[in-house]
Short mmCIF file of C-alpha atoms and ligand atoms in Angstrom, two decimals:
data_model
loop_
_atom_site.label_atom_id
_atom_site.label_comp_id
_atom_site.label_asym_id
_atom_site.label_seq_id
_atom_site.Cartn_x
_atom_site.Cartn_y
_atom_site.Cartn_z
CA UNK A 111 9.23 -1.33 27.99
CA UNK A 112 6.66 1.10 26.18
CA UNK A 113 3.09 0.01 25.70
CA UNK A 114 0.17 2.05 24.47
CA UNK A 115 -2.25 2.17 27.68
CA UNK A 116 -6.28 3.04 27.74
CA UNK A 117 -6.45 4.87 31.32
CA UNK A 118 -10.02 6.10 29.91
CA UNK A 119 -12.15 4.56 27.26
CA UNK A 120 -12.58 6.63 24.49
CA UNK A 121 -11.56 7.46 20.49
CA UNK A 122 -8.02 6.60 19.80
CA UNK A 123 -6.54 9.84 21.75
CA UNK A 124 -6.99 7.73 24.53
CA UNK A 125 -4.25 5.44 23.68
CA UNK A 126 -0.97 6.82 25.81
CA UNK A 127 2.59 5.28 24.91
CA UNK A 128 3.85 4.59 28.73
CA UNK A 129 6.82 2.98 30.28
CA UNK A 130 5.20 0.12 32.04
CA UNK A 131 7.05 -3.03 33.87
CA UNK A 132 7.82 -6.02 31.62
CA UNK A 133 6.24 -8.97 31.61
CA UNK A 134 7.51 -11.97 33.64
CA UNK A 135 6.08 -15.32 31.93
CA UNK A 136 3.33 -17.45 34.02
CA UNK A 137 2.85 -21.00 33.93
CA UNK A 138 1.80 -22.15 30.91
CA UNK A 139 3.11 -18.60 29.31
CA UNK A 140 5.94 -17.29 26.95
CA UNK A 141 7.11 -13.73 26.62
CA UNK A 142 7.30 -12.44 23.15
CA UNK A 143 9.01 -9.09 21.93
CA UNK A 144 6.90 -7.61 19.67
CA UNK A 145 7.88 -7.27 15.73
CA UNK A 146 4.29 -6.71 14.32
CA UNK A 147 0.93 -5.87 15.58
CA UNK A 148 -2.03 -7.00 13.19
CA UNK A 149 -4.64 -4.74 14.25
CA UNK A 150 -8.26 -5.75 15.02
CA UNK A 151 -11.66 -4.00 14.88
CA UNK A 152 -11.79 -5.86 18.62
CA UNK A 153 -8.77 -3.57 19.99
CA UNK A 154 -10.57 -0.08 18.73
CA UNK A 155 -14.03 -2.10 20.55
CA UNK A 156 -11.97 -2.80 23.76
CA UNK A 157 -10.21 0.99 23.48
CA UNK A 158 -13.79 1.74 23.60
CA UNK A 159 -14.55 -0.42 27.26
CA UNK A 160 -17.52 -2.41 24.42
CA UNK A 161 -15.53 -5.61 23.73
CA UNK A 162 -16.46 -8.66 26.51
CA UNK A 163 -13.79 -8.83 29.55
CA UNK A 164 -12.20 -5.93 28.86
CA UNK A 165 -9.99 -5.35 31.93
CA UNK A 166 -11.19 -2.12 33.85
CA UNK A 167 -8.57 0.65 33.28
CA UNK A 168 -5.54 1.38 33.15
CA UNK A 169 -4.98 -1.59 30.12
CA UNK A 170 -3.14 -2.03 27.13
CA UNK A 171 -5.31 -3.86 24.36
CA UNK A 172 -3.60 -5.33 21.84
CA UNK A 173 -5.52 -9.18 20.57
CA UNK A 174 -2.76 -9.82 18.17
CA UNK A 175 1.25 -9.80 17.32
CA UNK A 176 3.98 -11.78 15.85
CA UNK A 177 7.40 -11.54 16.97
CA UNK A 178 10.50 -13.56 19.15
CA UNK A 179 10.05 -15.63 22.54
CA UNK A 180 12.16 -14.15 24.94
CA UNK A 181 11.48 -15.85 27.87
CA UNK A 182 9.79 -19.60 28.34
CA UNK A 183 7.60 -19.70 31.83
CA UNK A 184 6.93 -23.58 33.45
CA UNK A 185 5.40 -25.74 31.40
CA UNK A 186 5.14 -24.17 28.28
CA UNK A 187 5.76 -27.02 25.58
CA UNK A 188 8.60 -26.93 23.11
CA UNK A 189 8.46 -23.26 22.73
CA UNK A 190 12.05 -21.87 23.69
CA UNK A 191 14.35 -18.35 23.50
CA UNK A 192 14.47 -17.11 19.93
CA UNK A 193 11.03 -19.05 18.17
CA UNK A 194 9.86 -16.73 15.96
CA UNK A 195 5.92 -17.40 16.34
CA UNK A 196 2.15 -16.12 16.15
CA UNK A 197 0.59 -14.80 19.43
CA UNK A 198 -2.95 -13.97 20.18
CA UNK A 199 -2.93 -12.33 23.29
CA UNK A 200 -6.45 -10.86 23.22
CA UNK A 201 -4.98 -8.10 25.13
CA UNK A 202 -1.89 -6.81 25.93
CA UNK A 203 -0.70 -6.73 22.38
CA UNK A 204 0.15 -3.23 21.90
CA UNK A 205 3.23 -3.58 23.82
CA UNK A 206 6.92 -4.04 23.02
CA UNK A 207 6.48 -7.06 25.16
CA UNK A 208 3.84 -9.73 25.61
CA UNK A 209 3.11 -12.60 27.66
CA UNK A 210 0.59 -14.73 26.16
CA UNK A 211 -0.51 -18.77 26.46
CA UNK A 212 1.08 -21.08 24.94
CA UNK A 213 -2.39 -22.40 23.59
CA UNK A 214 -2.35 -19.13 21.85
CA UNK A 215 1.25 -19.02 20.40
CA UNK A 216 2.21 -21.10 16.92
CA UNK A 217 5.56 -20.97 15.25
CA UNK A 218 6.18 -18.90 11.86
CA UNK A 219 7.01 -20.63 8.91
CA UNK A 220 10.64 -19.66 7.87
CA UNK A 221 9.46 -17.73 4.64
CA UNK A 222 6.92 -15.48 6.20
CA UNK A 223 7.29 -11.55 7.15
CA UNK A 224 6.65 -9.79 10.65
CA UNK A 225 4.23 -8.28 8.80
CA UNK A 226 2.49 -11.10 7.17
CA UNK A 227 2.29 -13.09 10.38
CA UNK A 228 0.61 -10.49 12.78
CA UNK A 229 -1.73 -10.72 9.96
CA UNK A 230 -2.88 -14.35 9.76
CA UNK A 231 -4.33 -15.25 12.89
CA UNK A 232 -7.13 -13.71 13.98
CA UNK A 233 -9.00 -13.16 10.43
CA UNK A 234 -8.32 -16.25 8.85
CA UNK A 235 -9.45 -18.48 11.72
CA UNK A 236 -12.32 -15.99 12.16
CA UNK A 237 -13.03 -16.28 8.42
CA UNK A 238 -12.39 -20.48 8.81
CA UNK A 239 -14.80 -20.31 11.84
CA UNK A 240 -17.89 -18.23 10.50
CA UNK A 241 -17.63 -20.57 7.20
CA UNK A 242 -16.66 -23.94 8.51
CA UNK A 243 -17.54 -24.74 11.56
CA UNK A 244 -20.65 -22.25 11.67
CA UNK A 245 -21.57 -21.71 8.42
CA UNK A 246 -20.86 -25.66 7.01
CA UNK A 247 -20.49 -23.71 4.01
CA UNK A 248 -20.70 -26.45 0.38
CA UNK A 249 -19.38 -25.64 -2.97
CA UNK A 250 -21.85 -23.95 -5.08
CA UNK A 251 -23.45 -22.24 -2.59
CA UNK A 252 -24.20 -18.90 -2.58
CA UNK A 253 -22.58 -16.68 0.01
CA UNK A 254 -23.69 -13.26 0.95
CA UNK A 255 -20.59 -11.27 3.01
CA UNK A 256 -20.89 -7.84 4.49
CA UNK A 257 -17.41 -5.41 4.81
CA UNK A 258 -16.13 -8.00 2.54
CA UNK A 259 -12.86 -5.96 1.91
CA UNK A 260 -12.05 -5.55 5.28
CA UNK A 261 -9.36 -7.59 7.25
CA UNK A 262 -11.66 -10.87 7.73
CA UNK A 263 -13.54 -10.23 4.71
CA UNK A 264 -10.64 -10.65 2.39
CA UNK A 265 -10.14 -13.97 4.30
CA UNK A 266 -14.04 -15.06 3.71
CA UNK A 267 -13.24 -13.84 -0.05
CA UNK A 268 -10.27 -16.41 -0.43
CA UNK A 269 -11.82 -19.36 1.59
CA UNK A 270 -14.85 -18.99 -0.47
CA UNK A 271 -13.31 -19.67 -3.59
CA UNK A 272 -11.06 -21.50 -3.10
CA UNK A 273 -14.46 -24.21 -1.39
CA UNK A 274 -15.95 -23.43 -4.83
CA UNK A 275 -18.90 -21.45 -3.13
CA UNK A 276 -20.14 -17.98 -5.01
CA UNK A 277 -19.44 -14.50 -2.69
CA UNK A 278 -21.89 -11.51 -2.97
CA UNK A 279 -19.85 -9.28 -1.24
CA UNK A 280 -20.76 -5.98 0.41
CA UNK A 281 -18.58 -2.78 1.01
CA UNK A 282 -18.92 0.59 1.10
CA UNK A 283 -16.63 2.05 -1.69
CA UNK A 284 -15.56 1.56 -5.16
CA UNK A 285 -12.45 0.82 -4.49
CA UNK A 286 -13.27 -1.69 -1.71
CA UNK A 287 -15.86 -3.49 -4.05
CA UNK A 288 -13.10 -3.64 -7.08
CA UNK A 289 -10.97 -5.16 -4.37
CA UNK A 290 -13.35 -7.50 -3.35
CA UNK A 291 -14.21 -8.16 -7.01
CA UNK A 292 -10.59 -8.99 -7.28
CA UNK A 293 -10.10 -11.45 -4.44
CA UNK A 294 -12.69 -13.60 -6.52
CA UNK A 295 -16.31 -12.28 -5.46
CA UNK A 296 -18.47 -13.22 -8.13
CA UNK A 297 -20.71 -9.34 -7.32
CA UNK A 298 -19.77 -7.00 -5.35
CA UNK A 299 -21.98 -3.94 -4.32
CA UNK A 300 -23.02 -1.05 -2.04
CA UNK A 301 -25.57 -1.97 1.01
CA UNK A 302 -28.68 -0.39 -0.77
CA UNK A 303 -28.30 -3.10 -3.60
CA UNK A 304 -27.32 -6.62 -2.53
CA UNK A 305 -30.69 -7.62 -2.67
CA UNK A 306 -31.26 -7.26 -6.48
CA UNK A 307 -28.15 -9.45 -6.90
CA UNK A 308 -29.48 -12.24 -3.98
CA UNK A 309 -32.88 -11.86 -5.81
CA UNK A 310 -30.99 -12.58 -9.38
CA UNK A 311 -29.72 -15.54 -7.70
CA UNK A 312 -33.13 -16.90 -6.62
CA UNK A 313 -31.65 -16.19 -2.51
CA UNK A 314 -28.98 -16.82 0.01
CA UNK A 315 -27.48 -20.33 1.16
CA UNK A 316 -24.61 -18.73 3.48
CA UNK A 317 -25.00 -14.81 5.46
CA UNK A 318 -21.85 -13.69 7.11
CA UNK A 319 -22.61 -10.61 8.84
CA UNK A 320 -20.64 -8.82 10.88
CA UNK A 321 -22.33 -5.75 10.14
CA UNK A 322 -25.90 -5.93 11.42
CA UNK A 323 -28.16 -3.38 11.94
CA UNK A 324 -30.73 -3.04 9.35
CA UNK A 325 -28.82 -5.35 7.06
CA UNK A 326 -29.73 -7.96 9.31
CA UNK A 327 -33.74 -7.83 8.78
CA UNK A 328 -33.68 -7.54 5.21
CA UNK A 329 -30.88 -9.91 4.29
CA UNK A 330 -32.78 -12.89 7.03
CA UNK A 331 -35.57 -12.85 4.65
CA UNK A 332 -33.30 -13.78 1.33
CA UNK A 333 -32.37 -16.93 3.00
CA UNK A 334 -33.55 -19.74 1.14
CA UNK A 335 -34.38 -23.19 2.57
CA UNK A 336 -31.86 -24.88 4.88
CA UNK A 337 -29.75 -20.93 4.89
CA UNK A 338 -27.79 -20.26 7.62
CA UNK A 339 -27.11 -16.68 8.89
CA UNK A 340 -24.38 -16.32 10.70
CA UNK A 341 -23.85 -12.96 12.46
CA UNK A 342 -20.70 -12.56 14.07
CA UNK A 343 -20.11 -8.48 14.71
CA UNK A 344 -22.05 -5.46 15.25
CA UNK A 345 -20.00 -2.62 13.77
CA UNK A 346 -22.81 -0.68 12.57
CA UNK A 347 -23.32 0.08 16.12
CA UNK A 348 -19.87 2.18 15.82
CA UNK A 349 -19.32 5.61 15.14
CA UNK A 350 -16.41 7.04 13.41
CA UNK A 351 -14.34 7.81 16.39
CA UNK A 352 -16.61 6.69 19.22
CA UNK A 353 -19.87 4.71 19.94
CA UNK A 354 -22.64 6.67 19.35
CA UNK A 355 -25.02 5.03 21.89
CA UNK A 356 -28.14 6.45 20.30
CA UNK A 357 -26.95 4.88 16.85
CA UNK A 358 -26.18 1.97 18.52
CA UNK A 359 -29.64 1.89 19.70
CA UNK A 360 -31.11 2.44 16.21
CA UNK A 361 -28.99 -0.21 15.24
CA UNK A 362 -30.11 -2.54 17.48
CA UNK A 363 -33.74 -2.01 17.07
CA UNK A 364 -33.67 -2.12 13.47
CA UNK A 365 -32.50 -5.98 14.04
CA UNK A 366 -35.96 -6.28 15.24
CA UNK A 367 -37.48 -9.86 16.93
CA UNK A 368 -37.97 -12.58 15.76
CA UNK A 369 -40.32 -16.05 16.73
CA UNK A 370 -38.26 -19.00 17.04
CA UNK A 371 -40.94 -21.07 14.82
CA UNK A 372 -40.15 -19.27 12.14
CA UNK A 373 -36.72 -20.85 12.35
CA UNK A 374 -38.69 -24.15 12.15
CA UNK A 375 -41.43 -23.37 9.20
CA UNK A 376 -38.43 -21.65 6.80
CA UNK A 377 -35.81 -24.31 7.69
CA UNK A 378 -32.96 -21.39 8.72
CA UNK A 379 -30.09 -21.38 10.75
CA UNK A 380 -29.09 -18.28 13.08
CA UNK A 381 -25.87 -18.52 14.56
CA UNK A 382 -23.58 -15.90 16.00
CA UNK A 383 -19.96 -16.75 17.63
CA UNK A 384 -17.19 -14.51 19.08
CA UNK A 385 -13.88 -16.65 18.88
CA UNK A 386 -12.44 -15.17 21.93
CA UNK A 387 -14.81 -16.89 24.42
CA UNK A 388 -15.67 -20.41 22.12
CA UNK A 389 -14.62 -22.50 25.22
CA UNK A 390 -13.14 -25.46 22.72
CA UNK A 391 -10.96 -23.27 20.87
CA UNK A 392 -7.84 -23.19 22.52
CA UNK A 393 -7.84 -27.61 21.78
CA UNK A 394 -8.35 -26.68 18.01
CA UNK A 395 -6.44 -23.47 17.30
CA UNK A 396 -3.07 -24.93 16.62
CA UNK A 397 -4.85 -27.39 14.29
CA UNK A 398 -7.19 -24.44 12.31
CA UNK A 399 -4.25 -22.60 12.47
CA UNK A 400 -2.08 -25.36 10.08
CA UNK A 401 -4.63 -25.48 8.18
CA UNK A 402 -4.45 -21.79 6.97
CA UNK A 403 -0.76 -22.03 6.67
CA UNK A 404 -1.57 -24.84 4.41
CA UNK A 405 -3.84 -22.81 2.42
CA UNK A 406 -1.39 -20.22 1.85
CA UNK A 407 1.48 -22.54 0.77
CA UNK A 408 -1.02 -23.58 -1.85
CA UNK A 409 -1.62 -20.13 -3.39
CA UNK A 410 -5.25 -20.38 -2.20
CA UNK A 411 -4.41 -17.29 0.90
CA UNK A 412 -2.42 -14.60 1.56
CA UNK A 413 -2.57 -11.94 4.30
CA UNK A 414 -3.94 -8.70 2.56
CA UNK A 415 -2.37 -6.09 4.44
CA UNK A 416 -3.50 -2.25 3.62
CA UNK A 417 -1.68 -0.57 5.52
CA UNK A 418 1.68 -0.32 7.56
CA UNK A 419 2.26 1.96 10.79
CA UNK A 420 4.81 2.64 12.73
CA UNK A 421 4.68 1.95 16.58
CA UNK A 422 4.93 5.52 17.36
CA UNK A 423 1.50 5.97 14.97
CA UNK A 424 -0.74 3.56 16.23
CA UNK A 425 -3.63 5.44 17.41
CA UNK A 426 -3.76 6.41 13.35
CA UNK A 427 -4.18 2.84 12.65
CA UNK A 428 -6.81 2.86 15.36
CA UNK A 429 -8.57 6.10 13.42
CA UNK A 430 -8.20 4.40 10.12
CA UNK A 431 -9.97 0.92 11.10
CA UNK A 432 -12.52 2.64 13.31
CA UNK A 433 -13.16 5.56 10.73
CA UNK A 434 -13.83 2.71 7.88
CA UNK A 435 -11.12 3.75 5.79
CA UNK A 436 -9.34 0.73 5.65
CA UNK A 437 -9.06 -1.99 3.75
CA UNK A 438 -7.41 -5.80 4.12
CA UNK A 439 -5.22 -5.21 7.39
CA UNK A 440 -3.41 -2.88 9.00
CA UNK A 441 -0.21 -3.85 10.12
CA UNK A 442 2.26 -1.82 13.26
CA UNK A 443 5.30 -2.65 12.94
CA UNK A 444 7.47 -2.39 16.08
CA UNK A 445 11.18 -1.22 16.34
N1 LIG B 677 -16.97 -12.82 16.44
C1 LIG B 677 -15.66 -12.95 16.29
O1 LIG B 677 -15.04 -13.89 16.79
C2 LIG B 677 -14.92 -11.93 15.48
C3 LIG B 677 -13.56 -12.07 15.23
C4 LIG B 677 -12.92 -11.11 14.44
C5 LIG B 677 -13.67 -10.05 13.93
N2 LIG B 677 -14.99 -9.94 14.22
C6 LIG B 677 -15.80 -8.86 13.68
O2 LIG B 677 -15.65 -8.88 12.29
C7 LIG B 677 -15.69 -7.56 11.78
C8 LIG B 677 -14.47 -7.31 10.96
O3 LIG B 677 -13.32 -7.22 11.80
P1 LIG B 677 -11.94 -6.72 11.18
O4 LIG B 677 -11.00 -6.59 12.32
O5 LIG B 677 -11.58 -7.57 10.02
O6 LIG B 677 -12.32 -5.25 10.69
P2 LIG B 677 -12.49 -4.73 9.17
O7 LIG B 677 -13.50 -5.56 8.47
O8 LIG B 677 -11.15 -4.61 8.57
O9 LIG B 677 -13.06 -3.28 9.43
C9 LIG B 677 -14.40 -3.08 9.77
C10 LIG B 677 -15.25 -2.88 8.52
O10 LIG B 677 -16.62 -2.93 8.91
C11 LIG B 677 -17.40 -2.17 8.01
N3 LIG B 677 -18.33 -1.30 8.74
C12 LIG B 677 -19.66 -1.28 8.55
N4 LIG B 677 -20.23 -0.38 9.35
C13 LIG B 677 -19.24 0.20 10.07
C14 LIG B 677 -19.21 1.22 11.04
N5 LIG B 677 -20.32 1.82 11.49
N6 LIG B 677 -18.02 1.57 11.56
C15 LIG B 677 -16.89 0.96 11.16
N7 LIG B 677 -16.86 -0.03 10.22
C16 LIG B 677 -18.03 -0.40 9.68
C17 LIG B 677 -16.41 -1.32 7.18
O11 LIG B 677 -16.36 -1.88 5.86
P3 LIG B 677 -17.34 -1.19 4.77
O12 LIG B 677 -16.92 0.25 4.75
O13 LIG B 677 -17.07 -1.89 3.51
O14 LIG B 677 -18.73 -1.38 5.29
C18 LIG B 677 -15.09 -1.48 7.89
O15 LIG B 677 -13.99 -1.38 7.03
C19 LIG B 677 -15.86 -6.63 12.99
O16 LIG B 677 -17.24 -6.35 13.15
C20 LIG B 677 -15.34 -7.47 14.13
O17 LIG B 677 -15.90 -7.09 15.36
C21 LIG B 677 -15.62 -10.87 14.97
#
C-alpha cells in the first residue's frame, strides 16, 4: 500500500508517498482502507517532530480518516468487514490503510459523505471539549475564540450558538471573519481589535485560545469574574512552512508569568487540554461522538470543509493549513 512517510522532520516536502507493508490488525484493532483524510493542524505539528509522542522517523502521520473495515483483529467489538466508520488514528492516517483502536473507530451514519466524515471527529469533539467539559460554557455568555474560521473554530462557532452563548471571533482575513460572521458570531475581527469589542461588552466569560502568544496576556486580563481561559494550541509559535524557533521563543515569552493568587483574588479559570493524551477519553469518545452526530441531524452542525485534495496532493493540503490559508477543513480524498 502507499503511505506518505516523514523520514526527516521538516515543511511539507518532507512528506514521501512510499510503498510500505500493510497493516495486520492487533488486538483490540480494525484495519480501515482509507476513503478520506480530514486533515489536522496536529499532522503538519507532528510532520514537524513538535506534536507529543511523535514516533522517531521514518513515520506516517495521519490523526484522522474515514473509510471501510477491512479486516477485524481479536476482540474488537461488533465492528466487522465492510462498516463504513470514523477512525482517529492519531497517526498513521495518511495511508491507504490504517489500523487503529477500536476505542477510536465509530460507525458512519448512512447519509453522510467520505468527505464529511473524515471531517467530524477531531474538531467537533475538540470544539465539544474546550466548551463543555473545560470551558462549562452557559447561554448568554460571552465567548471570545481565536482562528475562529479555521477547522475547530467553525465547530466552536456552531456549538456556541446553538448553547445560546455570544462568539467574538478572531481571524486573520476578511473573508475568514465574513465566514465566521456567517456561522453565527455575533463580531468578528482582526487580532489588533478584539479588545474594543470585549471592552463594548463590559469583558470575557469564555477564552478559547488556541493561538497564544501575545494574545494570551492581553486577552487574560478581559476576563471578568468567574472567566475561564482555556488555551488549547500554540500555533503562533508556527511559521509558514516550518517552526521558526526564535518566533517560537518570542511567542512564548510574550505569554509571560503569572502568580497563582491572582487566579484566587480575580476568580479565573486557566485551563489548557490536548485531547490526544486526556487519559478518560477513550471511555467517553463514542458517547461525545453521538452527541455531535445528534447535533448535526438537528441542523445545529455541519462539517465545513474548505478544501478537497487529492491523495497524490497532500503535502499542498499540508502547505495550505500550515501557511494559514485555509479555512473550515481540508479534506484528501483517497482513490
Ligand atoms: N488541544 C487539542 O486537543 C487540540 C485538538 C485539535 C486542535 N488543536 C489546536 O487547535 C488549533 C486549530 O486546529 P485546526 O486543525 O482546526 O487548524 P485550523 O484552525 O484550521 O488552522 C490553524 C489556524 O490557526 C490560525 N493561526 C494563528 N497563527 C498562526 C500561525 N502562526 N501559523 C498558522 N496558523 C495560525 C490561522 O487562522 P487565522 O489566520 O484566522 O489566525 C489558521 O488558519 C491548532 O492550534 C491545533 O493545534 C488542539
Amino acid at each position: 500500500m502507499r503511505a506518505w512517510v516523514v523520514r526527516r522532520p521538516g515543511p511539507p516536502e518532507a512528506l514521501t508517498l512510499t510503498e510500505v507493508d500493510e497493516p495486520v490488525p492487533g488486538d483490540g484493532q480494525v484495519v480501515v482502507r482509507v476513503r478520506a483524510i480530514g486533515l489536522n493542524f496536529a499532522d503538519c505539528m507532528a510532520r514537524l517532530g513538535v506534536y507529543p509522542n511523535t514516533p522517531r522517523p521514518p513515520f506516517v502521520p495521519g490523526m484522522e480518516v474515514a473509510g471501510e473495515v477491512t479486516a477485524v483483529g481479536r476482540n474488537a467489538g461488533g465492528l466487522g468487514v465492510g462498516d463504513r466508520v470514523f477512525a482517529v488514528p492519531i497517526f498513521g492516517g495518511h495511508a491507504e490503510l490504517v489500523a487503529v483502536p477500536t476505542t477510536h473507530v465509530a460507525p458512519i451514519p448512512a447519509d453522510m459523505d467520505w468527505d464529511e466524515a473524515a471531517g467530524l471527529a477531531v474538531t467537533g469533539l475538540t470544539a465539544d471539549w474546550a466548551l463543555n467539559v473545560v470551558g462549562r460554557v452557559r447561554p448568554g455568555e460571552r465567548v471570545l475564540v481565536t482562528a475562529a474560521a479555521g477547522g475547530v473554530g467553525t465547530m466552536v462557532l456552531q456549538l456556541a450558538r446553538a448553547q445560546g452563548a455570544r462568539v467574538l471571533a478572531v481571524a486573520s482575513t476578511g473573508r475568514k471573519r465574513a465566514f465566521a460572521l456567517e456561522l453565527g458570531a455575533e463580531a468578528a475581527v482582526a487580532y489588533d481589535k478584539w479588545a474594543e469589542v470585549a471592552d463594548q461588552w463590559g469583558g470575557l466569560d469564555l477564552i478559547l485560545d488556541s493561538v497564544g502568544g501575545g494574545l494570551f496576556r492581553r486577552a487574560w486580563r478581559h476576563l471578568a469574574g468567574d472567566g475561564r481561559y482555556v488555551l488549547y494550541g500554540f500555533s503562533a509559535a508556527s511559521g509558514r512552512r516550518r517552526i521558526r524557533w526564535l518566533r517560537a521563543a518570542g511567542a512564548w515569552l510574550a505569554m509571560g508569568c503569572m502568580h497563582p493568587l491572582s487566579l484566587v483574588s480575580g476568580t479565573r479559570t486557566l485551563a489548557g487540554f490536548n485531547l490526544s493524551l486526556v487519559p478518560t477519553l477513550a471511555e467517553q469518545l463514542h458517547e461525545r461522538h453521538e452527541r455531535l452526530l445528534e447535533a448535526r441531524r438537528d441542523g445545529q452542525l455541519r462539517v465545513v470543509i474548505g478544501g478537497r485534495y487529492r491523495f497524490g496532493e497532500l503535502p499542498d493540503a499540508h502547505a495550505a493549513l500550515q501557511g494559514r490559508e485555509s479555512t473550515g477543513k481540508l479534506v484528501v480524498l483517497v482513490d
